[in-house]
PDB file of C-alpha atoms in Angstrom:
ATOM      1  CA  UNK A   1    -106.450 -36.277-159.704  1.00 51.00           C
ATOM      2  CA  UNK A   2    -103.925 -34.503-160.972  1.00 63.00           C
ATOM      3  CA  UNK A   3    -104.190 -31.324-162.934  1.00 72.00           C
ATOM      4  CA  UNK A   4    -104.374 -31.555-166.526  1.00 75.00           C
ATOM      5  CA  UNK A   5    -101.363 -28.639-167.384  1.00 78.00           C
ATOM      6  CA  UNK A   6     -99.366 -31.083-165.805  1.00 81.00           C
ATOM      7  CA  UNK A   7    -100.465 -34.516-167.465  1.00 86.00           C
ATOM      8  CA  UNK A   8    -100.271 -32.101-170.506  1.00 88.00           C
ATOM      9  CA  UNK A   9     -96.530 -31.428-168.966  1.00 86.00           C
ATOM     10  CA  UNK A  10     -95.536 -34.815-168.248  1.00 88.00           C
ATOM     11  CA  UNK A  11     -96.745 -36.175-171.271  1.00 90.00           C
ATOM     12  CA  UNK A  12     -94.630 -33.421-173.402  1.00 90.00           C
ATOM     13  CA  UNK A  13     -91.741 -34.351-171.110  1.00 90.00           C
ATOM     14  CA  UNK A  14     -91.839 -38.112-171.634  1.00 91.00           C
ATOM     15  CA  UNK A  15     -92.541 -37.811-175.668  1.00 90.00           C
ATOM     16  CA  UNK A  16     -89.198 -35.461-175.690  1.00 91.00           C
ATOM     17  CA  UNK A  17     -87.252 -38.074-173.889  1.00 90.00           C
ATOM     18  CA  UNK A  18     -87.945 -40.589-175.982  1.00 91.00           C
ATOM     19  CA  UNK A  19     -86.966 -38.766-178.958  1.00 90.00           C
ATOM     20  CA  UNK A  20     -89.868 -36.273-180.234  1.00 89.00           C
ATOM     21  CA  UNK A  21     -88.584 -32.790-180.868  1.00 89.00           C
ATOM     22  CA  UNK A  22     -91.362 -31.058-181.105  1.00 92.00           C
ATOM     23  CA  UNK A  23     -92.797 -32.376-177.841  1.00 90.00           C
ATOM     24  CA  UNK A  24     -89.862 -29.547-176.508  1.00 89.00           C
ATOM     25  CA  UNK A  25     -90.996 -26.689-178.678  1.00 91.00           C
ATOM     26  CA  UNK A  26     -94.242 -27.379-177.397  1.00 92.00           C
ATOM     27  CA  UNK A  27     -92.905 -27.166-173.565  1.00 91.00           C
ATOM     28  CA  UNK A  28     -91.214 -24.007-174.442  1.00 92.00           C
ATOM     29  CA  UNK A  29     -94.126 -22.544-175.692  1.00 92.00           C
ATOM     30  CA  UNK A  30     -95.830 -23.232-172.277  1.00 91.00           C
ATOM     31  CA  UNK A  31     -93.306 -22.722-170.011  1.00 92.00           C
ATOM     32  CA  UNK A  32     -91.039 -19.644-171.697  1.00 93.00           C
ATOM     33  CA  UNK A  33     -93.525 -16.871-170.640  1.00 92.00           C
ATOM     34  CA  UNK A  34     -93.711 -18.111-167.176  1.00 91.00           C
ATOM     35  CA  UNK A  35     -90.001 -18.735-166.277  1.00 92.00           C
ATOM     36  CA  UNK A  36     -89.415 -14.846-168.214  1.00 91.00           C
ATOM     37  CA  UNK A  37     -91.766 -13.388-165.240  1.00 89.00           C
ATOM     38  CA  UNK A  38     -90.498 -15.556-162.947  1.00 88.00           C
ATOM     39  CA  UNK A  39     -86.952 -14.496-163.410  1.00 89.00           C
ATOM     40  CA  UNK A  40     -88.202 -10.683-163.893  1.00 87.00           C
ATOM     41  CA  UNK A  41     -89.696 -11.001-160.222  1.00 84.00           C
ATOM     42  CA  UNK A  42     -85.709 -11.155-159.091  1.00 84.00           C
ATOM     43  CA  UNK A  43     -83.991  -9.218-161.568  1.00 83.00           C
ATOM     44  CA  UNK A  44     -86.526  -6.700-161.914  1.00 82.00           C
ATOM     45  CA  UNK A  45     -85.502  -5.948-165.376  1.00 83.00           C
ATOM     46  CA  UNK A  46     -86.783  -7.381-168.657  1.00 85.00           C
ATOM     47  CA  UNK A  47     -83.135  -8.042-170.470  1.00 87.00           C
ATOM     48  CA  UNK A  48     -81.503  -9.813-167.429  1.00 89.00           C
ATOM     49  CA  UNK A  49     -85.322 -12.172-167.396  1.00 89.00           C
ATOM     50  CA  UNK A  50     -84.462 -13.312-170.854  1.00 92.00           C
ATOM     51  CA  UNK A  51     -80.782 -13.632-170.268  1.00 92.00           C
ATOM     52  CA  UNK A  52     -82.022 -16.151-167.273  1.00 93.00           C
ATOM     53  CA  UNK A  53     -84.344 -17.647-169.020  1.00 94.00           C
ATOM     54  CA  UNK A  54     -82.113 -18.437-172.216  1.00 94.00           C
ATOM     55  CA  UNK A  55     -79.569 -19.963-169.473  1.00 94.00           C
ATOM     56  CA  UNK A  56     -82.633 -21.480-167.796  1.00 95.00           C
ATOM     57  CA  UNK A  57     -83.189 -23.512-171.613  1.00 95.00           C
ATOM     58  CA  UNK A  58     -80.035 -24.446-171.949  1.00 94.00           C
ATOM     59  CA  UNK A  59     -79.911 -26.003-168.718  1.00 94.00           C
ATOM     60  CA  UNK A  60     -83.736 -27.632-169.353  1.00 93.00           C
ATOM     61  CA  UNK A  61     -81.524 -29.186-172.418  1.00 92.00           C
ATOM     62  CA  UNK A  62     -79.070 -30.615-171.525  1.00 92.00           C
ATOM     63  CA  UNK A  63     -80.771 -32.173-167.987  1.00 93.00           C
ATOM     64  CA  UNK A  64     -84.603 -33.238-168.836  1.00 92.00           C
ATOM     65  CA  UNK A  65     -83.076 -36.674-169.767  1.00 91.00           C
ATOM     66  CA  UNK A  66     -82.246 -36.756-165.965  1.00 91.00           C
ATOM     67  CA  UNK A  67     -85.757 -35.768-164.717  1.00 89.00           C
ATOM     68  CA  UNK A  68     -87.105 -39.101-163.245  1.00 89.00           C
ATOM     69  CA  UNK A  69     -90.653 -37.588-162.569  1.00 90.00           C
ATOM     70  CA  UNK A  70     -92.269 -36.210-165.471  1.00 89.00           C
ATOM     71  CA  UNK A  71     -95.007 -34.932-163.505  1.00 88.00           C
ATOM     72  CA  UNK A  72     -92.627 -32.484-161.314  1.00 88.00           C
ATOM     73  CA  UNK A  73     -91.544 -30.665-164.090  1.00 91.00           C
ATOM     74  CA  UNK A  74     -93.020 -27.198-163.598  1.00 89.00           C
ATOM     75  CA  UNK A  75     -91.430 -26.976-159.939  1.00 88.00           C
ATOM     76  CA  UNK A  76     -88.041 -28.651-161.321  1.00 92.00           C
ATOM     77  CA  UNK A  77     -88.065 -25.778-163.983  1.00 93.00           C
ATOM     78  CA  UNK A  78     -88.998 -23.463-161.832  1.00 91.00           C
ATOM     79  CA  UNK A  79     -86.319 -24.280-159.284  1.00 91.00           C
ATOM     80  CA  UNK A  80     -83.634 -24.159-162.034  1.00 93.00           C
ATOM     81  CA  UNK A  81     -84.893 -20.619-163.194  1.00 92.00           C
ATOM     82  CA  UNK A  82     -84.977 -19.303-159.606  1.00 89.00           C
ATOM     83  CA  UNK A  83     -81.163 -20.641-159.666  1.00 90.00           C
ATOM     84  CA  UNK A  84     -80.108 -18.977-162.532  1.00 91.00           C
ATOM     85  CA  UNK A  85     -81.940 -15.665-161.236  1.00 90.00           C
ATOM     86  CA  UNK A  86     -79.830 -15.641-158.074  1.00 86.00           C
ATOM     87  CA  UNK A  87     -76.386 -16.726-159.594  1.00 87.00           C
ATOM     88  CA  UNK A  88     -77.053 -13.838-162.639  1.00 87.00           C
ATOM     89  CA  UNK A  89     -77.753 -11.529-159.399  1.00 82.00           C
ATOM     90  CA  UNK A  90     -74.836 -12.578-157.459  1.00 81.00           C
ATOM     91  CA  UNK A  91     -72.337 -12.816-160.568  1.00 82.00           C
ATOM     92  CA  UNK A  92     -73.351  -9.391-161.673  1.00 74.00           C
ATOM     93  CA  UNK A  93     -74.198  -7.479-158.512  1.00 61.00           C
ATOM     94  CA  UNK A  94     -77.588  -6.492-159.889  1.00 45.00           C
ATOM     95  CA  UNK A  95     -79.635  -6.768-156.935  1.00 44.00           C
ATOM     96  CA  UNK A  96     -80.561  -2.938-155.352  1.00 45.00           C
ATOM     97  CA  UNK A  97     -82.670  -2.748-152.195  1.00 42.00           C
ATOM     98  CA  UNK A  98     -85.700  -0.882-153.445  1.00 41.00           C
ATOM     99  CA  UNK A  99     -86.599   1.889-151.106  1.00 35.00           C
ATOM    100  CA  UNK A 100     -90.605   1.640-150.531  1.00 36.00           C
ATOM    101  CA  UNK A 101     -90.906   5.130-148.716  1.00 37.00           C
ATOM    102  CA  UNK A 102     -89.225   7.119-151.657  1.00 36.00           C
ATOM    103  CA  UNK A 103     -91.088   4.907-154.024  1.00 38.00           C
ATOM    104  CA  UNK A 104     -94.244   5.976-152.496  1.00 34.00           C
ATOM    105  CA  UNK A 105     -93.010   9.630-151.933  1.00 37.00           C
ATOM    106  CA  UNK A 106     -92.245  10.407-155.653  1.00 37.00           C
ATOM    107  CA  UNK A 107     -95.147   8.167-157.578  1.00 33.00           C
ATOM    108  CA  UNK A 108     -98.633   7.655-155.113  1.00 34.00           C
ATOM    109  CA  UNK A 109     -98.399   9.416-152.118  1.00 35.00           C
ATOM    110  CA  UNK A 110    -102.402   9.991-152.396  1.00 37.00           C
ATOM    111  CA  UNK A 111    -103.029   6.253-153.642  1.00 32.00           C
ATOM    112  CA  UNK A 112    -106.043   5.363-151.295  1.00 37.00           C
ATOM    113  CA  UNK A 113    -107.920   8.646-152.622  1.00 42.00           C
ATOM    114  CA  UNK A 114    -109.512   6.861-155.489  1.00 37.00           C
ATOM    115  CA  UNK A 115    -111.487   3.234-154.651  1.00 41.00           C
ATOM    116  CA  UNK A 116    -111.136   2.370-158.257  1.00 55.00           C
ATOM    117  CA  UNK A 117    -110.214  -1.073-158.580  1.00 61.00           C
ATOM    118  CA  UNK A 118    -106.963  -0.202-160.450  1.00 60.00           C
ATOM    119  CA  UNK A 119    -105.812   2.097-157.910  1.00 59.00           C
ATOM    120  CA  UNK A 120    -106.038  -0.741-155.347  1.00 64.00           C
ATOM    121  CA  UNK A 121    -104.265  -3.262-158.047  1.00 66.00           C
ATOM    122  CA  UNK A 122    -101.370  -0.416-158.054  1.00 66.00           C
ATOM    123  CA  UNK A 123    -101.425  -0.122-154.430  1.00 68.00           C
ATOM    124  CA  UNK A 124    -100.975  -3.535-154.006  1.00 72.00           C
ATOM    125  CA  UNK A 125     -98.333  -4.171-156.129  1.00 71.00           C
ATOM    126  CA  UNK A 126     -96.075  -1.108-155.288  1.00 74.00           C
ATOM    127  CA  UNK A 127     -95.975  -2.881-151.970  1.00 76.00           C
ATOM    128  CA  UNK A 128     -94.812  -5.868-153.001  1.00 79.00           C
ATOM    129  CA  UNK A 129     -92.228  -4.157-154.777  1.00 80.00           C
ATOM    130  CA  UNK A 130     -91.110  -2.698-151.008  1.00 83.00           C
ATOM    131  CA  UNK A 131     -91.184  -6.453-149.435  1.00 86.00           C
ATOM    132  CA  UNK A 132     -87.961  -8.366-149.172  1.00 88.00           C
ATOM    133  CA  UNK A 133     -86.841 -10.455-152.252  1.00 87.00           C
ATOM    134  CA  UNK A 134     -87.258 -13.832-149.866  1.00 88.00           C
ATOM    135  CA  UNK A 135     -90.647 -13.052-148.998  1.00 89.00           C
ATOM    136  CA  UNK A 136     -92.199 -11.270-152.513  1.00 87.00           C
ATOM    137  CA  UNK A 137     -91.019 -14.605-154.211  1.00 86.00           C
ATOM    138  CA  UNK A 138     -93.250 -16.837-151.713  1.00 89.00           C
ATOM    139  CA  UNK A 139     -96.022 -15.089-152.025  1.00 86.00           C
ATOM    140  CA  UNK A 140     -95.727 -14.775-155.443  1.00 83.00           C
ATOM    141  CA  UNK A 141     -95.570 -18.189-156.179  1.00 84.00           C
ATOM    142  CA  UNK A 142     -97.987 -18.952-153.168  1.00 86.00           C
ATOM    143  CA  UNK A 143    -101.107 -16.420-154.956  1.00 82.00           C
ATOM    144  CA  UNK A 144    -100.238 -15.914-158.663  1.00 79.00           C
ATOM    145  CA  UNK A 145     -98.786 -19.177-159.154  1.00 77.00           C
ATOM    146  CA  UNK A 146    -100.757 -21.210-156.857  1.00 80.00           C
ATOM    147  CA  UNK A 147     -98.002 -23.350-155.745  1.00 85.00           C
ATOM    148  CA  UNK A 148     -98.628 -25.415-153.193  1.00 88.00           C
ATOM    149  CA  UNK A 149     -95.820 -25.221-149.962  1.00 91.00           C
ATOM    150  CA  UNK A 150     -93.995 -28.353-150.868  1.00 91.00           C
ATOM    151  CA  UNK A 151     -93.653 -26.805-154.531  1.00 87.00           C
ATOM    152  CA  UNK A 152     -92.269 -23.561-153.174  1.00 89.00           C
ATOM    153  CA  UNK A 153     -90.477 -25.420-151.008  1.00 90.00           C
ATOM    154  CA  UNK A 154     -88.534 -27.149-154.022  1.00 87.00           C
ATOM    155  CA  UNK A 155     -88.259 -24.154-156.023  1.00 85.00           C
ATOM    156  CA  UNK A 156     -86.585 -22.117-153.697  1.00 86.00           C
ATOM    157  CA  UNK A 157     -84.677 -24.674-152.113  1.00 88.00           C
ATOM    158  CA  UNK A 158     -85.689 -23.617-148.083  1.00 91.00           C
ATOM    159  CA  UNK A 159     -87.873 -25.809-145.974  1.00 94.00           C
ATOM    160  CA  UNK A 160     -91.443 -26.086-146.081  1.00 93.00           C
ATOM    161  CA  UNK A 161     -91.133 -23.859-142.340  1.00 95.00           C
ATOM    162  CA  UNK A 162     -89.657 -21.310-143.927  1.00 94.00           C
ATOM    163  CA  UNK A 163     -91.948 -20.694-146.828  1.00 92.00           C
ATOM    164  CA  UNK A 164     -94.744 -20.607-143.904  1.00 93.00           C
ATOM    165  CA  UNK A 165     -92.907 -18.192-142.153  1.00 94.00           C
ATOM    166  CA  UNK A 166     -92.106 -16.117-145.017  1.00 91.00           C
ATOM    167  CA  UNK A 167     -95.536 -15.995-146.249  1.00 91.00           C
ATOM    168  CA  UNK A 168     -96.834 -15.423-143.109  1.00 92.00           C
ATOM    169  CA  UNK A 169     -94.181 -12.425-142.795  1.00 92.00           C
ATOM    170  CA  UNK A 170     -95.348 -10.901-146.329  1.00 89.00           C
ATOM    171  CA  UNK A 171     -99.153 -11.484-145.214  1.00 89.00           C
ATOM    172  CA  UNK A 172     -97.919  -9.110-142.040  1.00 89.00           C
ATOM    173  CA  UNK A 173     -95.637  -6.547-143.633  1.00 89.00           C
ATOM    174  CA  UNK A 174     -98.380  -6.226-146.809  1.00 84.00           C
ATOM    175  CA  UNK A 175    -101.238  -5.590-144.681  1.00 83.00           C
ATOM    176  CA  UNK A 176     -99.110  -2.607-143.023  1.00 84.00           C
ATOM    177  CA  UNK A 177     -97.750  -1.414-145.806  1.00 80.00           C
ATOM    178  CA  UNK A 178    -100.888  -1.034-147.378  1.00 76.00           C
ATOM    179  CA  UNK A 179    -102.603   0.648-145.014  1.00 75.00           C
ATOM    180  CA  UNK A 180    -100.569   3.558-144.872  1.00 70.00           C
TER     181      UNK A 180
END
C-alpha cells in the first residue's frame, strides 16, 4: 500500500491538472521546505537553495501537466531540484571542495571527549560535510529521506549500481572518518 504523503501527493497533483489552483499552493506548501534543504545539501548556502528552488517552481509550472504518474511526484521533483542544483553550481562555479582535516583542526579537534548525544549529532554531521558531493547526496536521501534505491536512482539520474556503490562508499569513508 502505498504511503499516504504520496496519495496525499498524487491526489494534489491530479486536482491541479485538472484545473484547481489551490491544489498547487497546497503542494508548495509540502514540498518547498524539502526541495530548499535539498538544494542547500549542494550549494551549501541558504541564498543559492532558494534561488534553486524558485527555478525548481518555475520548472514544476510549467511541466506538471506532463507528469503522467501522479504518484512519482516527490522523486520527479526531486530530480528536477537536484538538476537545477548542479546547473546553478556549474553556471556559477560555486562548488569548493571542503577540506575535512582543517575543518576538524579549527572547530572539534576534541569532539569524542564528551558522549553527549549532541556532540555525536555534530560529529556526525561534520563528516558528512568532508564526504564527496556524489556520495553525501545518496546517503542523504538514502537515511533522512528514506528513499528507496530506485528513487535515488531517478533523482540523481545514475544507475541503481551506482547509488549501491556510493552508499556503500559513504557507509566506509563515514565510519573512518568518525573514528578519528
Amino acid at each position: 500500500m502505498a504511503h499516504p504523503t504520496k496519495i496525499l501527493d498524487s491526489l494534489l497533483v491530479l486536482s491541479f491538472q485538472r484545473g484547481d489552483k489551490k491544489a498547487l499552493t497546497l503542494l508548495f506548501k509540502r514540498w518547498n521546505k524539502k526541495i530548499c534543504v535539498q538544494a542547500f545539501r549542494y550549494t551549501n548556502d541558504w541564498d543559492l537553495a532558494q534561488d534553486v528552488t524558485q527555478d525548481t517552481w518555475r520548472t514544476v509550472l510549467g511541466k506538471i501537466h506532463m507528469l503522467r504518474d501522479a504518484n512519482k511526484f516527490g522523486s520527479w521533483v526531486m530530480t528536477i531540484a537536484n538538476r537545477k542544483a548542479l546547473d546553478y553550481l556549474k553556471s556559477n562555479k560555486k562548488y569548493i571542495k571542503f577540506s575535512y582535516h582543517q575543518e576538524l583542526d579549527d572547530s572539534c579537534s576534541d569532539i569524542y571527549e564528551t558522549v553527549s548525544k549532541e556532540d555525536k549529532i555534530n560529529s556526525v554531521l561534520i563528516a558528512l560535510k568532508a564526504l564527496p558531493l556524489e556520495q553525501r547526496i545518496v546517503l542523504q536521501l538514502f537515511y533522512l529521506e528514506e528513499y528507496s534505491m530506485k528513487d535515488i536512482s531517478k533523482i540523481t539520474g545514475v544507475t541503481v549500481n551506482t547509488v549501491k556503490t556510493r552508499l556503500f562508499r559513504a557507509r566506509e569513508k563515514l565510519k573512518l572518518l568518525i573514528k578519528k
